[in-house]
Short mmCIF file of C-alpha atoms in Angstrom, two decimals:
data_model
loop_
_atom_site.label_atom_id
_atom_site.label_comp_id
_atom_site.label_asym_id
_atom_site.label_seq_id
_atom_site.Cartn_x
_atom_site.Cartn_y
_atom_site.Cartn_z
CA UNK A 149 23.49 13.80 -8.73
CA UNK A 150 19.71 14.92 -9.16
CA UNK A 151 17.27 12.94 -11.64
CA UNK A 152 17.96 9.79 -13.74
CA UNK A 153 18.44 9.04 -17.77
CA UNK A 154 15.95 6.30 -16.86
CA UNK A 155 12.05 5.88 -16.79
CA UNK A 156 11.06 5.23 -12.74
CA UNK A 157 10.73 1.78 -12.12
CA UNK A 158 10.06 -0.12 -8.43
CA UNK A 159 11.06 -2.91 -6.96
CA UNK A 160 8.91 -5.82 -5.87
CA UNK A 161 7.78 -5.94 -2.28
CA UNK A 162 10.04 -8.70 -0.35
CA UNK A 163 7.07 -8.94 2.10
CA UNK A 164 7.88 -13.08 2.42
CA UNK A 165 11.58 -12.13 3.57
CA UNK A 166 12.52 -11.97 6.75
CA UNK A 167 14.97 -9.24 6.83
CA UNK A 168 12.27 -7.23 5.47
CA UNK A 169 10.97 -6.89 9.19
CA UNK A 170 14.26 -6.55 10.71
CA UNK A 171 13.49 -3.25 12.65
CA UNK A 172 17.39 -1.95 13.11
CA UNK A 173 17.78 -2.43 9.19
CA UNK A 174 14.08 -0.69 8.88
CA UNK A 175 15.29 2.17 11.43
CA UNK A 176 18.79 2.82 9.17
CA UNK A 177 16.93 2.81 5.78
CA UNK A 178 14.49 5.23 7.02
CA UNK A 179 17.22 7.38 9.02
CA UNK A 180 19.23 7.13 5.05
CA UNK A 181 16.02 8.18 3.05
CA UNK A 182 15.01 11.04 5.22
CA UNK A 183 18.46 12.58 5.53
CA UNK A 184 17.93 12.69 1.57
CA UNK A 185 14.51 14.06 1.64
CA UNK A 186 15.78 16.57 4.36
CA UNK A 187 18.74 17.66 1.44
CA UNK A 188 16.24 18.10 -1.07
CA UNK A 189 12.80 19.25 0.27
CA UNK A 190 11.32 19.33 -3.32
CA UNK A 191 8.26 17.34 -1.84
CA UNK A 192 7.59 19.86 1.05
CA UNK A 193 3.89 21.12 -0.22
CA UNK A 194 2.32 17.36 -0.77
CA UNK A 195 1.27 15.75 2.66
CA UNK A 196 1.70 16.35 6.30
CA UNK A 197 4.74 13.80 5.99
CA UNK A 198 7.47 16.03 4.81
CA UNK A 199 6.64 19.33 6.88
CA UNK A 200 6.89 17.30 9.99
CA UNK A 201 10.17 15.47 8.61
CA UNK A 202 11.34 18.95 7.95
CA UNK A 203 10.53 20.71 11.37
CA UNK A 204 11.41 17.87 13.14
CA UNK A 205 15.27 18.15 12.09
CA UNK A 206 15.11 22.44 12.31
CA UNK A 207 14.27 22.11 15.63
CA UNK A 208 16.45 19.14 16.88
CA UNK A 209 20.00 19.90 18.78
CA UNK A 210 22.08 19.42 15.41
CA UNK A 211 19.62 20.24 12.52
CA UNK A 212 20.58 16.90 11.31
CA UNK A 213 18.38 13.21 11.20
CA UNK A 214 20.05 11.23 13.40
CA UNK A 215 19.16 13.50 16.34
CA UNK A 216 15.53 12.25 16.29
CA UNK A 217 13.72 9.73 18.34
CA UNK A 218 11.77 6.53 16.92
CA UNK A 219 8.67 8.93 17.76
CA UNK A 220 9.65 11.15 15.85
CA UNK A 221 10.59 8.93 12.55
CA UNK A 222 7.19 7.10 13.11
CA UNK A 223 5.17 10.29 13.27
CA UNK A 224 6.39 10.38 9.27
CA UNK A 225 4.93 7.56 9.08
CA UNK A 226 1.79 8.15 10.25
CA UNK A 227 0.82 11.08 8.24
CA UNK A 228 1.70 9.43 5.05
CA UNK A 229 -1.52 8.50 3.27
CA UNK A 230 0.26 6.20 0.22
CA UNK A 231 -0.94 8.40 -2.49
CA UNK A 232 2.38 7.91 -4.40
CA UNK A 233 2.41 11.36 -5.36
CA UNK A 234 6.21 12.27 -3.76
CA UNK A 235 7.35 9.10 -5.76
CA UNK A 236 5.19 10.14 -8.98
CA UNK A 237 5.39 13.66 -9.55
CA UNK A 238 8.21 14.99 -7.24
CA UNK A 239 11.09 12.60 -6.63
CA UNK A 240 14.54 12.47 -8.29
CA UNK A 241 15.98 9.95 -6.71
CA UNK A 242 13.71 7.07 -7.73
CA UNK A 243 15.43 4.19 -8.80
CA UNK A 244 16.61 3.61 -11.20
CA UNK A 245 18.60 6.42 -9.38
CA UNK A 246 21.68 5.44 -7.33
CA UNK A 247 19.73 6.44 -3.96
CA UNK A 248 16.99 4.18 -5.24
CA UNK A 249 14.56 6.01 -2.94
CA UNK A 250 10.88 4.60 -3.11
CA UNK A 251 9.63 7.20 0.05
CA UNK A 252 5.76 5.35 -0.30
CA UNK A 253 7.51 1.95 -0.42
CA UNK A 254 9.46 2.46 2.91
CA UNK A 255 6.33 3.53 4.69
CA UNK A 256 4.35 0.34 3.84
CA UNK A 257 7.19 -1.53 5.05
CA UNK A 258 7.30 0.34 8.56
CA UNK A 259 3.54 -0.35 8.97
CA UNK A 260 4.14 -4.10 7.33
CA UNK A 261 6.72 -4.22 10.48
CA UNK A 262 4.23 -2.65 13.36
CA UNK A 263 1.06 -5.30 12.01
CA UNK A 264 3.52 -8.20 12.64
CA UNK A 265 3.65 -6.89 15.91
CA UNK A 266 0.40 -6.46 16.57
CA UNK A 267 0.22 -2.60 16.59
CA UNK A 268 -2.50 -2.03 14.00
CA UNK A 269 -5.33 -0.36 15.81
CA UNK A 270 -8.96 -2.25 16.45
CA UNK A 271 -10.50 0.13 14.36
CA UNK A 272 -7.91 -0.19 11.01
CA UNK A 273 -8.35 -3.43 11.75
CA UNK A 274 -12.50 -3.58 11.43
CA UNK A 275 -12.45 -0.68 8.80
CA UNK A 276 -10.54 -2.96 6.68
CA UNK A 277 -12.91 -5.70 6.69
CA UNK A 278 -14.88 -4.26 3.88
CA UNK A 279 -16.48 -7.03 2.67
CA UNK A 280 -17.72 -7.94 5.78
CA UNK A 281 -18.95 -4.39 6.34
CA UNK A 282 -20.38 -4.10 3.03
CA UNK A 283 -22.67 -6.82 3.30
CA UNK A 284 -23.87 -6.24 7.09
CA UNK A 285 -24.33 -2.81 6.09
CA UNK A 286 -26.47 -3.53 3.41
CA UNK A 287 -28.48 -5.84 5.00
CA UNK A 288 -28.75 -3.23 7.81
CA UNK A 289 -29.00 -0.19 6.05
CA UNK A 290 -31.37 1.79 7.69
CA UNK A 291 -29.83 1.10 10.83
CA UNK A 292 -26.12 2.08 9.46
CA UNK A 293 -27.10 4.88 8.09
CA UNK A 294 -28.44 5.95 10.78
CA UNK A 295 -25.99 5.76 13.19
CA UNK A 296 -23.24 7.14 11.02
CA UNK A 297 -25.08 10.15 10.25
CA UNK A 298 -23.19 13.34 10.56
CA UNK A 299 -26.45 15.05 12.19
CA UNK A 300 -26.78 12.11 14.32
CA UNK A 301 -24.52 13.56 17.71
CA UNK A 302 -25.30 10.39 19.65
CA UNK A 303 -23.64 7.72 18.02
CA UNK A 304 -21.47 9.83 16.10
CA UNK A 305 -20.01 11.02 19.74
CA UNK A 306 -20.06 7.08 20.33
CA UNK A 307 -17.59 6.23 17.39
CA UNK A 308 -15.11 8.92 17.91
CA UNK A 309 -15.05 7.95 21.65
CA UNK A 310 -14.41 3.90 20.56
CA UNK A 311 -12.93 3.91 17.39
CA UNK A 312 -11.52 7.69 16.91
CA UNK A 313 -13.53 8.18 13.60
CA UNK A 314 -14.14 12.25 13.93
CA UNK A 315 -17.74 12.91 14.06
CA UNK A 316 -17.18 15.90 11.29
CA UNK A 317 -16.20 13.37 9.11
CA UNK A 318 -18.42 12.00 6.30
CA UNK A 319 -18.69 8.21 6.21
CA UNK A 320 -20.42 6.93 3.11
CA UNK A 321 -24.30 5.62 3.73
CA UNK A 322 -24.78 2.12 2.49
CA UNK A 323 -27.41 1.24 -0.50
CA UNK A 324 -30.12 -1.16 0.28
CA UNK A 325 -29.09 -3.83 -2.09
CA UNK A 326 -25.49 -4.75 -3.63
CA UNK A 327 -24.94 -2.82 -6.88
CA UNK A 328 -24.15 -6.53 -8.15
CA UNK A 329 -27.46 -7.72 -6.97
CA UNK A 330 -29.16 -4.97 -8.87
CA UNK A 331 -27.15 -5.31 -11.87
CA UNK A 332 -29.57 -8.14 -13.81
CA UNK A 333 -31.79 -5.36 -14.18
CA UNK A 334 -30.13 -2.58 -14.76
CA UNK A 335 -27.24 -3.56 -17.61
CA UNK A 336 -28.73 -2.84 -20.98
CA UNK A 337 -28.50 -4.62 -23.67
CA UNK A 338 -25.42 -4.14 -26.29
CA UNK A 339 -26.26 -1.35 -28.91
CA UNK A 340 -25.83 -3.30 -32.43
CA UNK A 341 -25.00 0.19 -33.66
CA UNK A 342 -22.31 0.55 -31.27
CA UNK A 343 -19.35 1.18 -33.03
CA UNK A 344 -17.28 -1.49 -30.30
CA UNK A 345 -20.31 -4.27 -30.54
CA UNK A 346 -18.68 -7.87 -30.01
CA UNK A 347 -16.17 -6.53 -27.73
CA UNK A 348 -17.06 -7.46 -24.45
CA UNK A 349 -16.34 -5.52 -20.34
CA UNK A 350 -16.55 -7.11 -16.79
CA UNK A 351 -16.62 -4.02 -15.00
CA UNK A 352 -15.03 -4.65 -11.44
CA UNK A 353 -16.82 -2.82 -8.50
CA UNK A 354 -15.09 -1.90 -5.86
CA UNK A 355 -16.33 -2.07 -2.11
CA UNK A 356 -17.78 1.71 -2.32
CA UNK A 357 -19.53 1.13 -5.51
CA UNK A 358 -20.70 -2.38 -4.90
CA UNK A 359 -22.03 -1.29 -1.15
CA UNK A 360 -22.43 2.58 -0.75
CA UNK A 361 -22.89 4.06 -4.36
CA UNK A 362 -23.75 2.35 -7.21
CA UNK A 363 -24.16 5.90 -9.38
CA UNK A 364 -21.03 5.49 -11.15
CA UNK A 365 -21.12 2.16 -12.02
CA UNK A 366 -24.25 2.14 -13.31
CA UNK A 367 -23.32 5.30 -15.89
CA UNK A 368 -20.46 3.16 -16.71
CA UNK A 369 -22.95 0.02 -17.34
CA UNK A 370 -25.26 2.35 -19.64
CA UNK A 371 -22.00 4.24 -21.55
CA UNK A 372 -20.49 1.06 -22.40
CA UNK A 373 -23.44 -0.89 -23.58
CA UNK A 374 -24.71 2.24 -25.68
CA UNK A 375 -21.11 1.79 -27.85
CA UNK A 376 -21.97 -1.65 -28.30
CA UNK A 377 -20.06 -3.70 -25.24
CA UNK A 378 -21.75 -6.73 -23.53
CA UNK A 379 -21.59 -5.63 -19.90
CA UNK A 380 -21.32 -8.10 -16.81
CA UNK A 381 -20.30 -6.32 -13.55
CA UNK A 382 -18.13 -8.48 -10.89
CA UNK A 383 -17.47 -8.53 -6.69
CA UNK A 384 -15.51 -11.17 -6.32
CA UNK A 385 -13.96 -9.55 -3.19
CA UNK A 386 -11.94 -6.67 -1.71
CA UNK A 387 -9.07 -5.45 -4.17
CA UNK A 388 -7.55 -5.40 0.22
CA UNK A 389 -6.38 -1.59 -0.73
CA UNK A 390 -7.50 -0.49 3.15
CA UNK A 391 -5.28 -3.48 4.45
CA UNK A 392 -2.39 -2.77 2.08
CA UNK A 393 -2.70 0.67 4.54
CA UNK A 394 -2.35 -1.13 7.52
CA UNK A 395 0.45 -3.19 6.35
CA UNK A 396 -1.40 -6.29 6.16
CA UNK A 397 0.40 -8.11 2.86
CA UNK A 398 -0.11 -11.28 3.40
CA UNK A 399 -4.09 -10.19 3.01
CA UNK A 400 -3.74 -8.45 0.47
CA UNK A 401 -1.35 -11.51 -1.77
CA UNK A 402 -4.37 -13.94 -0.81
CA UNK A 403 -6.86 -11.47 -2.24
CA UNK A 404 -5.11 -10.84 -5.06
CA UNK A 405 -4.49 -14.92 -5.78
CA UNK A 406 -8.26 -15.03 -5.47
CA UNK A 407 -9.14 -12.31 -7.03
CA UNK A 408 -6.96 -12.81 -10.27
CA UNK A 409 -8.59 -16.38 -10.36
CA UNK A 410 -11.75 -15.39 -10.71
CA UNK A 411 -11.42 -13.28 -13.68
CA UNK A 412 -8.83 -15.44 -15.22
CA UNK A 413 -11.53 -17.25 -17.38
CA UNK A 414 -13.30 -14.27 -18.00
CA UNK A 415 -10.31 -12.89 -19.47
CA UNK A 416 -9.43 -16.25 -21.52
CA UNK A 417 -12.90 -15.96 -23.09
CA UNK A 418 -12.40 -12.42 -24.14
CA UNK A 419 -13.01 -10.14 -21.12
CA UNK A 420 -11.57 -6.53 -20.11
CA UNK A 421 -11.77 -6.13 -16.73
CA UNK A 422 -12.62 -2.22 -15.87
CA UNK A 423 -12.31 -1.71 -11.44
CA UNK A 424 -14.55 1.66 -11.06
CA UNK A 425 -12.26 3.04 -8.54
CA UNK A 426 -8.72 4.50 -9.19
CA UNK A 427 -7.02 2.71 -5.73
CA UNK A 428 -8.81 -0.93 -7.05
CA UNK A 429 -7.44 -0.12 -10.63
CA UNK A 430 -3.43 0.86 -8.89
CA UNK A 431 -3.99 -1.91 -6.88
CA UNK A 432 -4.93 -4.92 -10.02
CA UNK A 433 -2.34 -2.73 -12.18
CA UNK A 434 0.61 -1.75 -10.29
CA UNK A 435 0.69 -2.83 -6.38
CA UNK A 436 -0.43 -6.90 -6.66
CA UNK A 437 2.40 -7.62 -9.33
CA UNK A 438 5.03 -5.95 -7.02
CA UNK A 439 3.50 -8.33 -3.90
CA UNK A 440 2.95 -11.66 -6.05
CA UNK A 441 5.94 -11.20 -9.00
CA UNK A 442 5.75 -14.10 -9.44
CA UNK A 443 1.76 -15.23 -10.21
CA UNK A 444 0.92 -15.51 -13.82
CA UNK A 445 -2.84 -14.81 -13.06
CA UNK A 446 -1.64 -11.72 -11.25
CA UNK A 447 0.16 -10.62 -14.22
CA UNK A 448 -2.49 -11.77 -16.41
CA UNK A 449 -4.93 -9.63 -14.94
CA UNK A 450 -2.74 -6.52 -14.58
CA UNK A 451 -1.93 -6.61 -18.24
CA UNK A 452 -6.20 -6.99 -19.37
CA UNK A 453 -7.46 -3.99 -16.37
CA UNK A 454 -8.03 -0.88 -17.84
CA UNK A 455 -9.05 2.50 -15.45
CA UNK A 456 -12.45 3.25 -16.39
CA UNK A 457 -12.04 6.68 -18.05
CA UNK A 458 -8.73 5.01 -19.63
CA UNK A 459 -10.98 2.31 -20.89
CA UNK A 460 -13.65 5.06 -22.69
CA UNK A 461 -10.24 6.83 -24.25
CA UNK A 462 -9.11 3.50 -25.41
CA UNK A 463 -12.52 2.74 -27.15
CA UNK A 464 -12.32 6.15 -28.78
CA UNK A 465 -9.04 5.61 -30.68
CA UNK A 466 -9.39 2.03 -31.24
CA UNK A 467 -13.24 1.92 -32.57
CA UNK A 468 -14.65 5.50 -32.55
CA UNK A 469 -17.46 6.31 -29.69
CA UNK A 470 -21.31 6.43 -30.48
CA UNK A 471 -22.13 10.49 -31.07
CA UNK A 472 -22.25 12.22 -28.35
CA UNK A 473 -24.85 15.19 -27.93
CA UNK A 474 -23.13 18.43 -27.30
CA UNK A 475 -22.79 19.95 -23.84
CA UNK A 476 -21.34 23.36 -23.07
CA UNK A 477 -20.69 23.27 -19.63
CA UNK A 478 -17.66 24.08 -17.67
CA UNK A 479 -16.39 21.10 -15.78
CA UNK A 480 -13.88 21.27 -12.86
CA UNK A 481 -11.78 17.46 -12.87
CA UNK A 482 -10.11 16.79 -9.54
CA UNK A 483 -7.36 14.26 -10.79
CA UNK A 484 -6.58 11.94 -8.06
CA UNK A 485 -3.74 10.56 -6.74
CA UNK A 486 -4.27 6.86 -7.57
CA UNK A 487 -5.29 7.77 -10.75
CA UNK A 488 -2.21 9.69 -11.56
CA UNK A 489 -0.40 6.69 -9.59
CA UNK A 490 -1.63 4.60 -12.84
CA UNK A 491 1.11 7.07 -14.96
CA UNK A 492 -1.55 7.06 -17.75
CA UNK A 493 -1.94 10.76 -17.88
CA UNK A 494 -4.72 12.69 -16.49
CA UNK A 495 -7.49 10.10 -18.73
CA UNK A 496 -10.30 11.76 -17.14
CA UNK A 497 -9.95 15.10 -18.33
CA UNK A 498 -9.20 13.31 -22.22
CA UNK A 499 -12.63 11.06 -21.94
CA UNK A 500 -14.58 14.42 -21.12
CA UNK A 501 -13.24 16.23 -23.92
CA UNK A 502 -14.77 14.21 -25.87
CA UNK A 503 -18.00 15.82 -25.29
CA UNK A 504 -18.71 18.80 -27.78
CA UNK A 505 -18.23 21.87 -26.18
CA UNK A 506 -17.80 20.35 -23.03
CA UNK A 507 -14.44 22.68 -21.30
CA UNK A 508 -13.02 20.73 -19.05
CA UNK A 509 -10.25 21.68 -16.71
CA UNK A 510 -7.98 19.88 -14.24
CA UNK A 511 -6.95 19.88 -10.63
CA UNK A 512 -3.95 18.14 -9.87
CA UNK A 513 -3.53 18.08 -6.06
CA UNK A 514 -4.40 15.95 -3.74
CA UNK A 515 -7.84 15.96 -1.69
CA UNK A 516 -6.11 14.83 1.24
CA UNK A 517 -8.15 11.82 2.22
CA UNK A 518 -6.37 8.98 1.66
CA UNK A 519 -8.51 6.45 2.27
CA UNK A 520 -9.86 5.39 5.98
CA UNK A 521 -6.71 7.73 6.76
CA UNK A 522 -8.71 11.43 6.83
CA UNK A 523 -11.90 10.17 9.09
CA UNK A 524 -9.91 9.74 12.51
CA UNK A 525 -10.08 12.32 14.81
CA UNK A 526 -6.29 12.72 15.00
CA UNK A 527 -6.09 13.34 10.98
CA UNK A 528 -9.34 14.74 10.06
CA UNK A 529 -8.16 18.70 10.99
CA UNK A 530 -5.06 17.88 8.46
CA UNK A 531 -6.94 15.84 5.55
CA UNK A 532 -9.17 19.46 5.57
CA UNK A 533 -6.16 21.58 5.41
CA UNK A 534 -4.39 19.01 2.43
CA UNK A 535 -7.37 19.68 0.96
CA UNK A 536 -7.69 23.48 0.92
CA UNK A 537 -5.67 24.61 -2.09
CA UNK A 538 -7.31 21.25 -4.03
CA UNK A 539 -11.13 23.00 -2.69
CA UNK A 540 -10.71 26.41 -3.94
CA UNK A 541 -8.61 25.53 -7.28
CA UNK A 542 -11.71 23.25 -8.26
CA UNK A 543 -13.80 26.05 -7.44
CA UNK A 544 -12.34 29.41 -8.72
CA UNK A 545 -13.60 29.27 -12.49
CA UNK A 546 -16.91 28.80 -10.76
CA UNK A 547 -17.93 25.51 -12.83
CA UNK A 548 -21.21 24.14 -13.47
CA UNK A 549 -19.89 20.45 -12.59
CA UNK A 550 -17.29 18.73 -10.37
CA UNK A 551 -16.23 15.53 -10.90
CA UNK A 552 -13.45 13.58 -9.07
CA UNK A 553 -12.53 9.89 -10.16
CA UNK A 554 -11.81 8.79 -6.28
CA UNK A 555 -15.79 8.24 -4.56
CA UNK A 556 -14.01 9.37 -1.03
CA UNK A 557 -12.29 12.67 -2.66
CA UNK A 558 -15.58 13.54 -3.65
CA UNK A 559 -17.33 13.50 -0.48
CA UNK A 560 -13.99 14.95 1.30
CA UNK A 561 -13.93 17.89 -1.60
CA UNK A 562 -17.64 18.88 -0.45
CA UNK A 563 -16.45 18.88 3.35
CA UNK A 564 -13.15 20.82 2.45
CA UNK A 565 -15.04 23.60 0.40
CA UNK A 566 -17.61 24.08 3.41
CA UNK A 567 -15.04 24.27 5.60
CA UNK A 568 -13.23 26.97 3.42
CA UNK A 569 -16.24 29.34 3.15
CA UNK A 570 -17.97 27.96 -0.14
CA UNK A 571 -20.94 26.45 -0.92
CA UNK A 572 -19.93 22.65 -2.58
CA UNK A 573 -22.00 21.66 -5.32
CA UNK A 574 -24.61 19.25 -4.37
CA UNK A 575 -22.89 16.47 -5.95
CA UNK A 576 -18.77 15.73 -6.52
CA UNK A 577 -19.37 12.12 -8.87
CA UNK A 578 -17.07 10.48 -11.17
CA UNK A 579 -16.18 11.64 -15.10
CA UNK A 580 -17.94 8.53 -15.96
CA UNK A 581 -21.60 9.98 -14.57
CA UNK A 582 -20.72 13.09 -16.65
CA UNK A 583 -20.87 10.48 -19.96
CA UNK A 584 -23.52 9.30 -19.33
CA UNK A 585 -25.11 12.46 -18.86
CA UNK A 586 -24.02 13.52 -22.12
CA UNK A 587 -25.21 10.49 -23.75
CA UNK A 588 -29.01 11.52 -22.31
CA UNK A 589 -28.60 7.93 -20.40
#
């Protein structure tokens, strides 16, 4: 039977069992989920994952899933991107469903099985190590940037020869200095008049913002000390999202043990914590609870993180928001897929209405990045094509600004609507900029 009386719920991730890894148990549950995917096909527009699934079974001997090869069940695998949508938006047989299906789920666990065996590739591996990256980047900016230059044919050549990063493919520049090392002088004050004043925001910066673009979080600095919140911003690490793609777990429970630590005082003395970037949010949220159940400090910190534009919505019902100047511009929201993963509703697009006269209007498809996944050569062509409908919907009321609340969609977006024809607007940045704008900040 299709669909459930019951809200979708998952399970928590037996990562520290042994017969998670047991590959003729992994092989069977994957053979049993596709053979229900192939019966349903309701997910067949999302990723790459499901028209291969699909053509992979028309074209075998008996139309039917066992007739294909390991290659062939990994090469599922390898398109997925984790965005959660199939499991969000499209699935009915999510538990609490009798087929308790969790499609996203059952790819981690493949890729949990093939790092244990060493099969992660040198450069997931090194991409991964953001925090490393970050800072060497920084320090080396000049240098960095140069060499990952789109323009630059050289070492761009160089890097898709060695690590199989296409050279089309944008990689973010790095900022000379931390955003967190700039922050002492760039977080106003708390406006007294601020209808929230005494309440008080660590906003958590992810790798991108705290290394390659500090734009958003410092709007979200200036919009939330202008309604009257004491501001601190906080690196303590990785949220490990890019080694939660390479299967990596036991990474990504030690990040979240230290991670959860260091904003468990902040959070007994009064602290929201705010991540800047919808795949740190999902991870603090949703994902670290389901890896560490059973960490109180995990759950403590997943029950006081708030999405940024969930956080402004939040402060608007609960306190009222300091007046906001009118702007009557048409704004194009891409609504992306960790955001919607949050199953908060599309907060975004509710924060920017807000504004007076502001007409904002959503896109709900995916940009096809996912992550680190849509800069190798072998997915790049695909992330574009993902992307294609998600370009030209953003684009067809011809809007004055596009915003997207993932900093990689953005970037992607731009590349997608070049590569479909259009001129991209000079800038995709997050809702939050788009505040602050309004606010004259």
């Amino acid at each position: 039977m299709e669909g459930s009386l019951g809200a979708p719920t998952r399970h928590t991730i037996p990562w520290q069992d042994e017969a998670w890894y047991d590959e003729t148990a992994l092989e069977a549950e994957l053979r049993r989920v596709y053979d229900i995917c192939h019966g349903c096909r309701r997910c067949f527009n999302l990723c790459d994952s499901f028209p291969i699934l699909f053509d992979a079974v028309d074209e075998s001997p008996n139309e039917e899933v066992a007739d294909l090869s390991q290659g062939q069940l990994k090469a599922v695998v390898d398109a997925c991107t984790l965005c959660d949508m199939c499991f969000m938006t499209k699935c009915p047989y999510v538990p609490p469903h009798a087929f308790d299906l969790d499609f996203p789920h059952l790819m981690l666990r493949h890729r949990a099985v093939e790092h244990r065996k060493g099969k992660t590739s040198l450069a997931d591996s090194q991409l991964a190590e953001m925090t490393r990256n970050g800072k060497l980047g920084t320090t080396f900016s000049g240098l960095a940037n140069w060499a990952t230059k789109e323009s630059n044919g050289f070492t761009r050549g160089l890097m898709e020869d060695v690590l199989g990063i296409d050279a089309r493919a944008h990689v973010p520049p790095f900022m000379d200095v931390p955003l967190t090392n700039q922050a002492p002088a760039l977080i106003p004050a708390p406006n007294p008049d601020g209808p929230a004043f005494g309440r008080k925001v660590a906003i958590y910066a992810g790798c991108h913002d705290n290394f390659n673009d500090g734009t958003p979080g410092e709007a979200a600095m200036k919009v939330f000390a202008h309604n009257g919140l004491q501001v601190r911003i906080e690196y303590p690490d990785c949220c490990g999202m890019p080694k939660f793609e390479n299967g990596d777990l036991g990474h990504v429970a030690s990040a979240a043990q230290r991670i959860s630590a260091h904003f468990a005082p902040l959070i007994a003395d009064g602290w929201d914590v705010v991540p800047l970037t919808t795949s740190c949010a999902l991870m603090l949220k949703f994902e670290w609870p389901l890896i560490e159940p059973d960490s109180e400090r995990v759950a403590l910190l997943s029950k006081h993180t708030f999405d940024v534009s969930e956080y402004v919505v939040r402060l608007a019902k609960e306190y009222g928001l300091a007046p906001i100047e009118a702007m009557p511009k048409a704004i194009a929201v891409h609504f992306a897929c960790h955001a919607r993963a949050q199953n908060m509703g599309p907060k975004a697009m509710e924060m920017l209405k807000l504004i007076p006269e502001a007409r904002p209007a959503l896109t709900e498809r995916c940009s096809g990045h996912g992550g680190k996944w849509g800069i190798f050569k072998e997915n790049f062509d695909r992330a574009i094509k993902v992307g294609k409908t998600t370009g030209r919907n953003l684009l067809k009321t011809e809007p004055d600004i596009v915003v997207s609340e993932c900093p990689l969609a953005g970037p992607h977006l731009r590349q997608v609507m070049e590569a479909n024809g259009n001129e991209p607007p000079a800038r995709i940045g997050h809702p939050i900029e788009v505040m602050a704008q309004a606010y004259g900040l």
